[in-house]
PDB file of C-alpha atoms in Angstrom:
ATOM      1  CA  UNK Y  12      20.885 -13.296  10.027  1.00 38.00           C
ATOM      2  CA  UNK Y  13      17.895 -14.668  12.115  1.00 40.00           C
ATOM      3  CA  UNK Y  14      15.039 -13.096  11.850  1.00 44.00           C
ATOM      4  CA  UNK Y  15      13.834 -10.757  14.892  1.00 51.00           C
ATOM      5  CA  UNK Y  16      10.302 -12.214  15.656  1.00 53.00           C
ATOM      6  CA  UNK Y  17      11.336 -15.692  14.788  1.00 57.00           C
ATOM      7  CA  UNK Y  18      14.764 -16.707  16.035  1.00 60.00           C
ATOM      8  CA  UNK Y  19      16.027 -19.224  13.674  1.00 63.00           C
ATOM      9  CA  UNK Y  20      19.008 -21.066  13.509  1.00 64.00           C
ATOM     10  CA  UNK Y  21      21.981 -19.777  11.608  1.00 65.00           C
ATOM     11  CA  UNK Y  22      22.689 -21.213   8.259  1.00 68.00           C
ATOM     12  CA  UNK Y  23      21.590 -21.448   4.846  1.00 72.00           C
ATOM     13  CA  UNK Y  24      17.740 -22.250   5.379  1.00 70.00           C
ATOM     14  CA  UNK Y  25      17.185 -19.455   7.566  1.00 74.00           C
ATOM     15  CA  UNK Y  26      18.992 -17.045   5.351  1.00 76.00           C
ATOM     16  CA  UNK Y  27      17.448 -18.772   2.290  1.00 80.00           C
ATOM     17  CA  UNK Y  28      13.910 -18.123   4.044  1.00 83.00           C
ATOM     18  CA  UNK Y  29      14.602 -14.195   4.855  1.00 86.00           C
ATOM     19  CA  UNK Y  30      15.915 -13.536   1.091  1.00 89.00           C
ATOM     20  CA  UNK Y  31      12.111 -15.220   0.210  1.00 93.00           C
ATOM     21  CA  UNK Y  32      10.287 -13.669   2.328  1.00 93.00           C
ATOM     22  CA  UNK Y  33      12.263 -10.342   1.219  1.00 94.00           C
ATOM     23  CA  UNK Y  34      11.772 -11.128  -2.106  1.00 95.00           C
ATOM     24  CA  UNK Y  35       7.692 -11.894  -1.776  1.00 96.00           C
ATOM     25  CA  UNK Y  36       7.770  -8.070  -0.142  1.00 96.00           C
ATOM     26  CA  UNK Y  37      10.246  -6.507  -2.972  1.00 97.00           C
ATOM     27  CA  UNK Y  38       7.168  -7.954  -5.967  1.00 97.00           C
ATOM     28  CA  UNK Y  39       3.992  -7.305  -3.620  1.00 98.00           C
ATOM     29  CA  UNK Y  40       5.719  -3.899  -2.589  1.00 97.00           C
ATOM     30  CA  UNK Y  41       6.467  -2.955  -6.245  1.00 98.00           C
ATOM     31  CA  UNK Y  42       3.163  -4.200  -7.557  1.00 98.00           C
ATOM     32  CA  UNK Y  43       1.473  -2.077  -5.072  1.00 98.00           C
ATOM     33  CA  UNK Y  44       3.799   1.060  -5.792  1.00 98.00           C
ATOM     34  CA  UNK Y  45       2.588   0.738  -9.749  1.00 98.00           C
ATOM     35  CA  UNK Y  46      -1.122   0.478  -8.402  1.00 97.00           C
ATOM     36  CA  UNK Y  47      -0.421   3.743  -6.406  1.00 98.00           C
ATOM     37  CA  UNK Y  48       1.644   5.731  -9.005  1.00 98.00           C
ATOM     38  CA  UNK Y  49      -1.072   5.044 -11.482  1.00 96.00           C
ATOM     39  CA  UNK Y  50      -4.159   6.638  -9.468  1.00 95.00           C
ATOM     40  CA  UNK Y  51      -2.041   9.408  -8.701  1.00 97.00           C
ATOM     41  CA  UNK Y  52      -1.201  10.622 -11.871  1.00 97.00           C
ATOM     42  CA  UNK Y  53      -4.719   9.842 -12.818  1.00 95.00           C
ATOM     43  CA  UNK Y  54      -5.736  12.172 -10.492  1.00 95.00           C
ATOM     44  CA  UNK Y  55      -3.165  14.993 -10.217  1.00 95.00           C
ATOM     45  CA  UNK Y  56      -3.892  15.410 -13.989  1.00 95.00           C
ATOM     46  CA  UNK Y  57      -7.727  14.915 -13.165  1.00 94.00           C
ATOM     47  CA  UNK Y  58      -8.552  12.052 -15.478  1.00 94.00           C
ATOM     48  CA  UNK Y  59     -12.463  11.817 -16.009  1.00 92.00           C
ATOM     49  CA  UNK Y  60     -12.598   8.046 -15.201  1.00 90.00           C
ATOM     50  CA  UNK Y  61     -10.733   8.803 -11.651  1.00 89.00           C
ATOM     51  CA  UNK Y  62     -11.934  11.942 -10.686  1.00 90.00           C
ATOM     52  CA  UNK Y  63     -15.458  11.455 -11.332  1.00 90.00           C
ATOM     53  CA  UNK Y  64     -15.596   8.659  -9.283  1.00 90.00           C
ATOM     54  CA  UNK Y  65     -13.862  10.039  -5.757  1.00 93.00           C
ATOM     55  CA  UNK Y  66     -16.838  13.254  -6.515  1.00 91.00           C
ATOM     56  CA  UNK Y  67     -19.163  11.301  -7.222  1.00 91.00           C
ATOM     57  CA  UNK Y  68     -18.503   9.108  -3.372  1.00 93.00           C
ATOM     58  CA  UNK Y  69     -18.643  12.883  -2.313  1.00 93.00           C
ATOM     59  CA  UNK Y  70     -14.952  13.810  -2.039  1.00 94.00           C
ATOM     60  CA  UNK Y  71     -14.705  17.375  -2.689  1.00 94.00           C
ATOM     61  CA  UNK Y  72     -12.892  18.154  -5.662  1.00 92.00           C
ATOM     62  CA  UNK Y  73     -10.383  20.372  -3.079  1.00 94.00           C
ATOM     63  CA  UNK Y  74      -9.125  17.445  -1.909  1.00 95.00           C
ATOM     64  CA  UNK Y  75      -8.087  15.459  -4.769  1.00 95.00           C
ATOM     65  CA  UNK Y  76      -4.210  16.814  -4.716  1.00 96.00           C
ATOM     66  CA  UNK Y  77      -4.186  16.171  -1.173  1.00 97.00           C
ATOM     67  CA  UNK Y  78      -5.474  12.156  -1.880  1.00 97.00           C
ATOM     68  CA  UNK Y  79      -2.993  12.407  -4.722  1.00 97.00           C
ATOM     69  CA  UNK Y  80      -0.491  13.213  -2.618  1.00 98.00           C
ATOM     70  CA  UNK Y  81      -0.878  10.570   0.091  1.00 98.00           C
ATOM     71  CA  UNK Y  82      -0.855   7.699  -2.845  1.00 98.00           C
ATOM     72  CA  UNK Y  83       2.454   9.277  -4.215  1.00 98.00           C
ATOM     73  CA  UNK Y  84       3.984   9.155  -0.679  1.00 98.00           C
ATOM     74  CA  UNK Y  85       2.951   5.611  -0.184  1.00 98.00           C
ATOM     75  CA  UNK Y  86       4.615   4.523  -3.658  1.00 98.00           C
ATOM     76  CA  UNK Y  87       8.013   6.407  -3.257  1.00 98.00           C
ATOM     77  CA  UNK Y  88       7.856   4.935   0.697  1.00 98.00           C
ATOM     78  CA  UNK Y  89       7.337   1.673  -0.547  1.00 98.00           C
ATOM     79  CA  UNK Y  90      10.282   1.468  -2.704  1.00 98.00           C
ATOM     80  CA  UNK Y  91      12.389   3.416  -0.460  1.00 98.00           C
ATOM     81  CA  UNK Y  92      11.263   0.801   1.970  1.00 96.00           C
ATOM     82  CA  UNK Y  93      13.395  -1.847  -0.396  1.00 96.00           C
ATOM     83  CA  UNK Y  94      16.381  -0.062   1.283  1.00 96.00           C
ATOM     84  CA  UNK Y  95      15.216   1.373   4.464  1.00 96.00           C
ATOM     85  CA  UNK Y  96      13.141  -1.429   6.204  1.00 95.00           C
ATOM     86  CA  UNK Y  97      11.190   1.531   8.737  1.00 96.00           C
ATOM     87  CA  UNK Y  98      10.199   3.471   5.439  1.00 97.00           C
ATOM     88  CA  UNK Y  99       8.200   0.833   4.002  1.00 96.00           C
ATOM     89  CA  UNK Y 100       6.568  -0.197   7.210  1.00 97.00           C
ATOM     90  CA  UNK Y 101       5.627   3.316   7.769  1.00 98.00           C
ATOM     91  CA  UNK Y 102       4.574   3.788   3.564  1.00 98.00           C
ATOM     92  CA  UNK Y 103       2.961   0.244   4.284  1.00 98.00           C
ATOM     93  CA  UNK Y 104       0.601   1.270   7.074  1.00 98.00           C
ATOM     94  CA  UNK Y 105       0.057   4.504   5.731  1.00 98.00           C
ATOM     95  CA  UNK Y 106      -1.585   2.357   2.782  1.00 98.00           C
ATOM     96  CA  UNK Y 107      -3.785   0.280   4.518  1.00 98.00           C
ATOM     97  CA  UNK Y 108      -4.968   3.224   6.624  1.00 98.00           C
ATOM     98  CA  UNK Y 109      -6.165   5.496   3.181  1.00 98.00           C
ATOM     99  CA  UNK Y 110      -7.882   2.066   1.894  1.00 97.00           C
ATOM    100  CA  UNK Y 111      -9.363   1.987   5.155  1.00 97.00           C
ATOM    101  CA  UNK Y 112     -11.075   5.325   4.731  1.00 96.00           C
ATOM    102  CA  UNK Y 113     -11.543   4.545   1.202  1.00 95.00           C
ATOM    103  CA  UNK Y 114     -13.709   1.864   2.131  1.00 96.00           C
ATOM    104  CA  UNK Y 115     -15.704   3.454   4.680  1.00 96.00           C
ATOM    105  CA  UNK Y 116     -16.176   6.700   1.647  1.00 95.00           C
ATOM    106  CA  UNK Y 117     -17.660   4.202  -0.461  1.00 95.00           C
ATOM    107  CA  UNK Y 118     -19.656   2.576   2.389  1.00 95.00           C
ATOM    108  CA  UNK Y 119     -20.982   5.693   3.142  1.00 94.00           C
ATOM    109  CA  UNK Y 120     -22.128   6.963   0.341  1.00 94.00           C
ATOM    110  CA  UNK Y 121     -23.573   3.446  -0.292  1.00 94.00           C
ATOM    111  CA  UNK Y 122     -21.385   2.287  -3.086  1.00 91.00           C
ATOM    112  CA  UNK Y 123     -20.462  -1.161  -2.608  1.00 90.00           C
ATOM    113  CA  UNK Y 124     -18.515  -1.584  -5.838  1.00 88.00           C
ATOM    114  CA  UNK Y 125     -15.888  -1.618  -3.575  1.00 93.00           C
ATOM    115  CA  UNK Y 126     -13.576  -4.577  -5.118  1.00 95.00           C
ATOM    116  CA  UNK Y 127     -10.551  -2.689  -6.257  1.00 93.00           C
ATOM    117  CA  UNK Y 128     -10.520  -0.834  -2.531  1.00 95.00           C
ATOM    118  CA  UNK Y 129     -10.588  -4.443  -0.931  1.00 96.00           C
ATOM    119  CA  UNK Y 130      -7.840  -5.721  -3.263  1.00 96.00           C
ATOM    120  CA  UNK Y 131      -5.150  -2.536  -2.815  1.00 97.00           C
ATOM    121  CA  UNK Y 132      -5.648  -2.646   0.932  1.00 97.00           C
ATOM    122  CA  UNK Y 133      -5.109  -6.590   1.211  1.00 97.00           C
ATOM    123  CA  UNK Y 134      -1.858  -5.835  -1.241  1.00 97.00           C
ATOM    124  CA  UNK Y 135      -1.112  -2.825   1.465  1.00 97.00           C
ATOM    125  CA  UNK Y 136      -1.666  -5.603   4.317  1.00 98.00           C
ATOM    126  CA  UNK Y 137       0.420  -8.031   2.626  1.00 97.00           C
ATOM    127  CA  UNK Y 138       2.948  -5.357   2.316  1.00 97.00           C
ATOM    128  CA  UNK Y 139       3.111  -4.318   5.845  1.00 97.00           C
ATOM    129  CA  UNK Y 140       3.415  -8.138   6.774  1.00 96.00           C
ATOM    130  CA  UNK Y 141       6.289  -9.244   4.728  1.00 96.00           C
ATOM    131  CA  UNK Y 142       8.353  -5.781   5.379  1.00 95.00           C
ATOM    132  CA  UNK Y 143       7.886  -7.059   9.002  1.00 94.00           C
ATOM    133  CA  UNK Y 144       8.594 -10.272   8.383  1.00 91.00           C
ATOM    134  CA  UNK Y 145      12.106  -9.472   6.653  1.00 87.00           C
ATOM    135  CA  UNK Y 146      12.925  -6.289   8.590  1.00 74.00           C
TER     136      UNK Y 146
END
């Protein structure tokens, strides 16, 4: 099975290198997944810690199922994405772009605490990377 972007020869290295690379996607994709599921059931059930912080960036409070949502979408398309390689390429740019906008909500309102947002989005790039990489 040779890999689409980089043609390799057949035989066991090249397989062995597309189950690793699969593999590196399958942790990073699940880690991220965990990280997502948790802030959105922190914030569909409006946990002090989470919610208070999105308000206090200036998020109004009528969008917090919405931002919910979104992170519950990106989790269930990043495991589906184990399966179907287009779902978790979708789930996995979906990612980056909320982080994105997470960043620039906490730029904006001059909050530059913004540690946790860089880490998720360079696990949501890493994501996106490796799906491509073993699509």
């Amino acid at each position: 099975m040779p890999g689409r972007w980089r043609p390799c020869p057949a035989g066991p290295a090249c397989v062995f290198r597309e189950v690793i690379v699969f593999i590196a996607y399958a942790v990073v994709g699940i880690l991220l997944a965990a990280v997502l599921t948790g802030s959105a059931v922190g914030t569909f059930t409006r946990q002090e810690k989470i919610v208070g912080s999105m308000t206090g960036l200036g998020v109004p409070e009528s969008w917090l199922s919405g931002l919910a949502t979104l992170k519950a979408a990106g989790a269930v398309g990043l495991i589906v994405g184990l399966w179907v390689p287009l779902i978790g390429v979708a789930a996995a740019i979906g990612v980056v772009l909320y982080f994105i906008g997470a960043a620039v909500t906490h730029l904006r309102a001059k909050d530059y605490a913004i540690a946790p947002v860089v880490v998720i989005f360079l696990l949501a790039v890493a994501a996106l990377v490796l799906r491509l990489a073993s699509a």
